[in-house]
C-alpha cells in the first residue's frame, strides 16, 4: 500500500472542511471521546464505512477515490483499521489508532518500522484513560523512514521481478 503513488490532485474534494474522520467501529465511549475532541478543535465528525451514531455526517458507500479524498483532507483520522493508519501516514495526517486485538500487532509493527511517534490519547473531559486509543503522529523522521522503506521495497520488487522479464 505504501508503494502506490496516488495523484492527490485527482482525488475528489470532500464536501466539508475541518473534520475528524472516523473509519471503523467505535464503541459508545470511544466515539464520545472522539466527539469531545472534535468539538474542542471546532471540527465536525465524519464517519466513513460503518455507520457511527452521533457523527455529523456518515458516508456509507464511498468508492476508492472518494474514500482516499476523505482521508487526505481530514484534520485527524480515527481508525480501527490497519489501512486507515497506512493512508493517514501516506497523506501526512495524524491518526488516532483504536487498538483492536485483531489489528494491534500490524499497527504496532508499522509504528516501529517507520519510526512513528505514538502516545496515549487523553481528553480533558475524560475521567478514564483510553488505553485502547493511541496517537500516531508523523514527523520528519517518520517521513524519511517511509521514503527509505518505499525505495527498498521498490528495489526488492524490481530485483525479484527481473528474471520474469528476461523470459
PDB file of C-alpha atoms in Angstrom, residues 4-143:
ATOM      1  CA  UNK A   4       1.428   3.186  -4.651  1.00  0.00           C
ATOM      2  CA  UNK A   5       1.521   6.874  -5.519  1.00  0.00           C
ATOM      3  CA  UNK A   6      -1.938   8.343  -5.683  1.00  0.00           C
ATOM      4  CA  UNK A   7      -2.214  11.566  -7.691  1.00  0.00           C
ATOM      5  CA  UNK A   8      -3.522  13.816  -4.944  1.00  0.00           C
ATOM      6  CA  UNK A   9      -4.948  16.315  -7.399  1.00  0.00           C
ATOM      7  CA  UNK A  10      -7.148  13.599  -8.902  1.00  0.00           C
ATOM      8  CA  UNK A  11      -8.813  12.766  -5.584  1.00  0.00           C
ATOM      9  CA  UNK A  12     -12.254  14.291  -5.057  1.00  0.00           C
ATOM     10  CA  UNK A  13     -12.551  17.064  -2.502  1.00  0.00           C
ATOM     11  CA  UNK A  14     -14.929  16.250   0.368  1.00  0.00           C
ATOM     12  CA  UNK A  15     -17.965  18.438   0.891  1.00  0.00           C
ATOM     13  CA  UNK A  16     -16.757  19.561   4.330  1.00  0.00           C
ATOM     14  CA  UNK A  17     -13.765  21.337   5.785  1.00  0.00           C
ATOM     15  CA  UNK A  18     -12.241  20.896   9.236  1.00  0.00           C
ATOM     16  CA  UNK A  19     -13.424  17.472  10.241  1.00  0.00           C
ATOM     17  CA  UNK A  20     -12.236  14.479  12.187  1.00  0.00           C
ATOM     18  CA  UNK A  21     -12.718  11.323  10.145  1.00  0.00           C
ATOM     19  CA  UNK A  22     -13.815   8.096  11.816  1.00  0.00           C
ATOM     20  CA  UNK A  23     -13.075   4.933   9.839  1.00  0.00           C
ATOM     21  CA  UNK A  24     -14.026   1.820  11.779  1.00  0.00           C
ATOM     22  CA  UNK A  25     -16.289   0.616  14.548  1.00  0.00           C
ATOM     23  CA  UNK A  26     -16.016   2.564  17.780  1.00  0.00           C
ATOM     24  CA  UNK A  27     -17.841   1.731  20.958  1.00  0.00           C
ATOM     25  CA  UNK A  28     -20.031   4.414  22.532  1.00  0.00           C
ATOM     26  CA  UNK A  29     -17.310   5.581  24.944  1.00  0.00           C
ATOM     27  CA  UNK A  30     -14.668   5.831  22.237  1.00  0.00           C
ATOM     28  CA  UNK A  31     -16.993   7.739  19.928  1.00  0.00           C
ATOM     29  CA  UNK A  32     -17.938  10.114  22.754  1.00  0.00           C
ATOM     30  CA  UNK A  33     -14.246  10.837  23.378  1.00  0.00           C
ATOM     31  CA  UNK A  34     -13.651  11.483  19.674  1.00  0.00           C
ATOM     32  CA  UNK A  35     -16.690  13.768  19.505  1.00  0.00           C
ATOM     33  CA  UNK A  36     -15.420  15.722  22.550  1.00  0.00           C
ATOM     34  CA  UNK A  37     -12.004  16.042  20.902  1.00  0.00           C
ATOM     35  CA  UNK A  38     -13.548  17.200  17.606  1.00  0.00           C
ATOM     36  CA  UNK A  39     -15.755  19.769  19.341  1.00  0.00           C
ATOM     37  CA  UNK A  40     -12.744  21.124  21.247  1.00  0.00           C
ATOM     38  CA  UNK A  41     -10.987  21.540  17.880  1.00  0.00           C
ATOM     39  CA  UNK A  42     -14.140  23.136  16.389  1.00  0.00           C
ATOM     40  CA  UNK A  43     -14.418  20.267  13.897  1.00  0.00           C
ATOM     41  CA  UNK A  44     -17.238  18.124  12.599  1.00  0.00           C
ATOM     42  CA  UNK A  45     -17.148  14.346  12.900  1.00  0.00           C
ATOM     43  CA  UNK A  46     -17.440  12.399   9.639  1.00  0.00           C
ATOM     44  CA  UNK A  47     -17.765   8.621   9.662  1.00  0.00           C
ATOM     45  CA  UNK A  48     -16.841   6.653   6.563  1.00  0.00           C
ATOM     46  CA  UNK A  49     -17.637   2.976   6.155  1.00  0.00           C
ATOM     47  CA  UNK A  50     -19.525   1.660   9.188  1.00  0.00           C
ATOM     48  CA  UNK A  51     -22.353   3.860  10.461  1.00  0.00           C
ATOM     49  CA  UNK A  52     -21.466   5.684  13.673  1.00  0.00           C
ATOM     50  CA  UNK A  53     -24.394   7.133  15.584  1.00  0.00           C
ATOM     51  CA  UNK A  54     -23.561  10.655  16.674  1.00  0.00           C
ATOM     52  CA  UNK A  55     -21.315  11.522  13.728  1.00  0.00           C
ATOM     53  CA  UNK A  56     -22.287  14.755  11.982  1.00  0.00           C
ATOM     54  CA  UNK A  57     -22.078  13.052   8.602  1.00  0.00           C
ATOM     55  CA  UNK A  58     -21.968   9.351   7.640  1.00  0.00           C
ATOM     56  CA  UNK A  59     -20.567   8.224   4.274  1.00  0.00           C
ATOM     57  CA  UNK A  60     -21.657   4.631   3.787  1.00  0.00           C
ATOM     58  CA  UNK A  61     -20.926   3.921   0.128  1.00  0.00           C
ATOM     59  CA  UNK A  62     -17.714   5.705  -0.825  1.00  0.00           C
ATOM     60  CA  UNK A  63     -15.679   4.408  -3.746  1.00  0.00           C
ATOM     61  CA  UNK A  64     -11.898   4.172  -3.502  1.00  0.00           C
ATOM     62  CA  UNK A  65     -11.163   7.696  -4.782  1.00  0.00           C
ATOM     63  CA  UNK A  66     -13.782   9.279  -2.547  1.00  0.00           C
ATOM     64  CA  UNK A  67     -12.537   7.269   0.453  1.00  0.00           C
ATOM     65  CA  UNK A  68      -8.964   8.425  -0.197  1.00  0.00           C
ATOM     66  CA  UNK A  69     -10.181  12.004  -0.651  1.00  0.00           C
ATOM     67  CA  UNK A  70     -11.883  11.977   2.754  1.00  0.00           C
ATOM     68  CA  UNK A  71      -8.720  10.675   4.437  1.00  0.00           C
ATOM     69  CA  UNK A  72      -6.446  13.112   2.596  1.00  0.00           C
ATOM     70  CA  UNK A  73      -8.472  16.161   3.665  1.00  0.00           C
ATOM     71  CA  UNK A  74      -9.189  15.178   7.291  1.00  0.00           C
ATOM     72  CA  UNK A  75      -7.588  17.041  10.158  1.00  0.00           C
ATOM     73  CA  UNK A  76      -7.294  13.763  12.096  1.00  0.00           C
ATOM     74  CA  UNK A  77      -8.186  10.188  11.167  1.00  0.00           C
ATOM     75  CA  UNK A  78      -9.593   7.930  13.881  1.00  0.00           C
ATOM     76  CA  UNK A  79      -9.459   4.319  12.775  1.00  0.00           C
ATOM     77  CA  UNK A  80      -9.536   0.750  13.985  1.00  0.00           C
ATOM     78  CA  UNK A  81      -8.247  -0.478  10.615  1.00  0.00           C
ATOM     79  CA  UNK A  82      -4.651  -1.014   9.513  1.00  0.00           C
ATOM     80  CA  UNK A  83      -5.233   0.624   6.119  1.00  0.00           C
ATOM     81  CA  UNK A  84      -6.769   3.652   7.830  1.00  0.00           C
ATOM     82  CA  UNK A  85      -3.451   4.126   9.643  1.00  0.00           C
ATOM     83  CA  UNK A  86      -1.427   3.460   6.465  1.00  0.00           C
ATOM     84  CA  UNK A  87      -3.281   6.046   4.394  1.00  0.00           C
ATOM     85  CA  UNK A  88      -3.179   8.566   7.238  1.00  0.00           C
ATOM     86  CA  UNK A  89       0.588   8.199   7.148  1.00  0.00           C
ATOM     87  CA  UNK A  90       0.713   8.464   3.342  1.00  0.00           C
ATOM     88  CA  UNK A  91      -1.281  11.703   3.408  1.00  0.00           C
ATOM     89  CA  UNK A  92       0.620  13.113   6.438  1.00  0.00           C
ATOM     90  CA  UNK A  93      -2.410  13.130   8.727  1.00  0.00           C
ATOM     91  CA  UNK A  94      -2.346  12.412  12.408  1.00  0.00           C
ATOM     92  CA  UNK A  95      -4.024   9.127  13.189  1.00  0.00           C
ATOM     93  CA  UNK A  96      -5.749   8.031  16.318  1.00  0.00           C
ATOM     94  CA  UNK A  97      -5.498   4.245  16.185  1.00  0.00           C
ATOM     95  CA  UNK A  98      -8.224   2.424  18.054  1.00  0.00           C
ATOM     96  CA  UNK A  99      -6.445  -0.727  19.089  1.00  0.00           C
ATOM     97  CA  UNK A 100      -8.244  -3.989  18.451  1.00  0.00           C
ATOM     98  CA  UNK A 101      -6.669  -7.345  19.205  1.00  0.00           C
ATOM     99  CA  UNK A 102      -7.051  -8.484  15.593  1.00  0.00           C
ATOM    100  CA  UNK A 103      -5.123  -5.495  14.163  1.00  0.00           C
ATOM    101  CA  UNK A 104      -2.928  -4.369  17.042  1.00  0.00           C
ATOM    102  CA  UNK A 105       0.209  -6.301  16.080  1.00  0.00           C
ATOM    103  CA  UNK A 106       0.155  -4.984  12.488  1.00  0.00           C
ATOM    104  CA  UNK A 107      -0.254  -1.376  13.572  1.00  0.00           C
ATOM    105  CA  UNK A 108       2.402  -1.751  16.296  1.00  0.00           C
ATOM    106  CA  UNK A 109       4.871  -3.196  13.753  1.00  0.00           C
ATOM    107  CA  UNK A 110       4.155  -0.359  11.319  1.00  0.00           C
ATOM    108  CA  UNK A 111       4.744   2.221  14.063  1.00  0.00           C
ATOM    109  CA  UNK A 112       8.058   0.563  14.949  1.00  0.00           C
ATOM    110  CA  UNK A 113       9.259   0.084  11.358  1.00  0.00           C
ATOM    111  CA  UNK A 114       8.519   3.660  10.326  1.00  0.00           C
ATOM    112  CA  UNK A 115       9.767   5.396  13.493  1.00  0.00           C
ATOM    113  CA  UNK A 116       6.379   6.984  14.129  1.00  0.00           C
ATOM    114  CA  UNK A 117       5.730   8.889  17.335  1.00  0.00           C
ATOM    115  CA  UNK A 118       2.979   7.422  19.469  1.00  0.00           C
ATOM    116  CA  UNK A 119       1.374   8.497  22.706  1.00  0.00           C
ATOM    117  CA  UNK A 120      -1.805   7.687  24.634  1.00  0.00           C
ATOM    118  CA  UNK A 121      -4.951   9.609  23.761  1.00  0.00           C
ATOM    119  CA  UNK A 122      -6.486  11.611  26.590  1.00  0.00           C
ATOM    120  CA  UNK A 123      -9.065  14.342  26.572  1.00  0.00           C
ATOM    121  CA  UNK A 124      -9.641  16.862  29.334  1.00  0.00           C
ATOM    122  CA  UNK A 125     -13.275  15.835  29.645  1.00  0.00           C
ATOM    123  CA  UNK A 126     -12.474  12.170  30.162  1.00  0.00           C
ATOM    124  CA  UNK A 127     -12.406  10.685  33.650  1.00  0.00           C
ATOM    125  CA  UNK A 128     -10.917   7.491  32.218  1.00  0.00           C
ATOM    126  CA  UNK A 129      -7.694   6.763  30.422  1.00  0.00           C
ATOM    127  CA  UNK A 130      -8.498   5.366  26.982  1.00  0.00           C
ATOM    128  CA  UNK A 131      -5.678   2.889  26.613  1.00  0.00           C
ATOM    129  CA  UNK A 132      -7.413   1.467  23.544  1.00  0.00           C
ATOM    130  CA  UNK A 133      -6.662   4.635  21.585  1.00  0.00           C
ATOM    131  CA  UNK A 134      -3.187   5.717  20.549  1.00  0.00           C
ATOM    132  CA  UNK A 135      -1.999   8.869  18.739  1.00  0.00           C
ATOM    133  CA  UNK A 136       0.256   8.203  15.781  1.00  0.00           C
ATOM    134  CA  UNK A 137       1.950  11.387  14.656  1.00  0.00           C
ATOM    135  CA  UNK A 138       4.008  11.943  11.547  1.00  0.00           C
ATOM    136  CA  UNK A 139       7.395  13.603  11.866  1.00  0.00           C
ATOM    137  CA  UNK A 140      10.252  14.415   9.506  1.00  0.00           C
ATOM    138  CA  UNK A 141      11.998  11.259  10.744  1.00  0.00           C
ATOM    139  CA  UNK A 142       8.952   9.103  10.020  1.00  0.00           C
ATOM    140  CA  UNK A 143       8.562  10.617   6.539  1.00  0.00           C
TER     141      UNK A 143
END
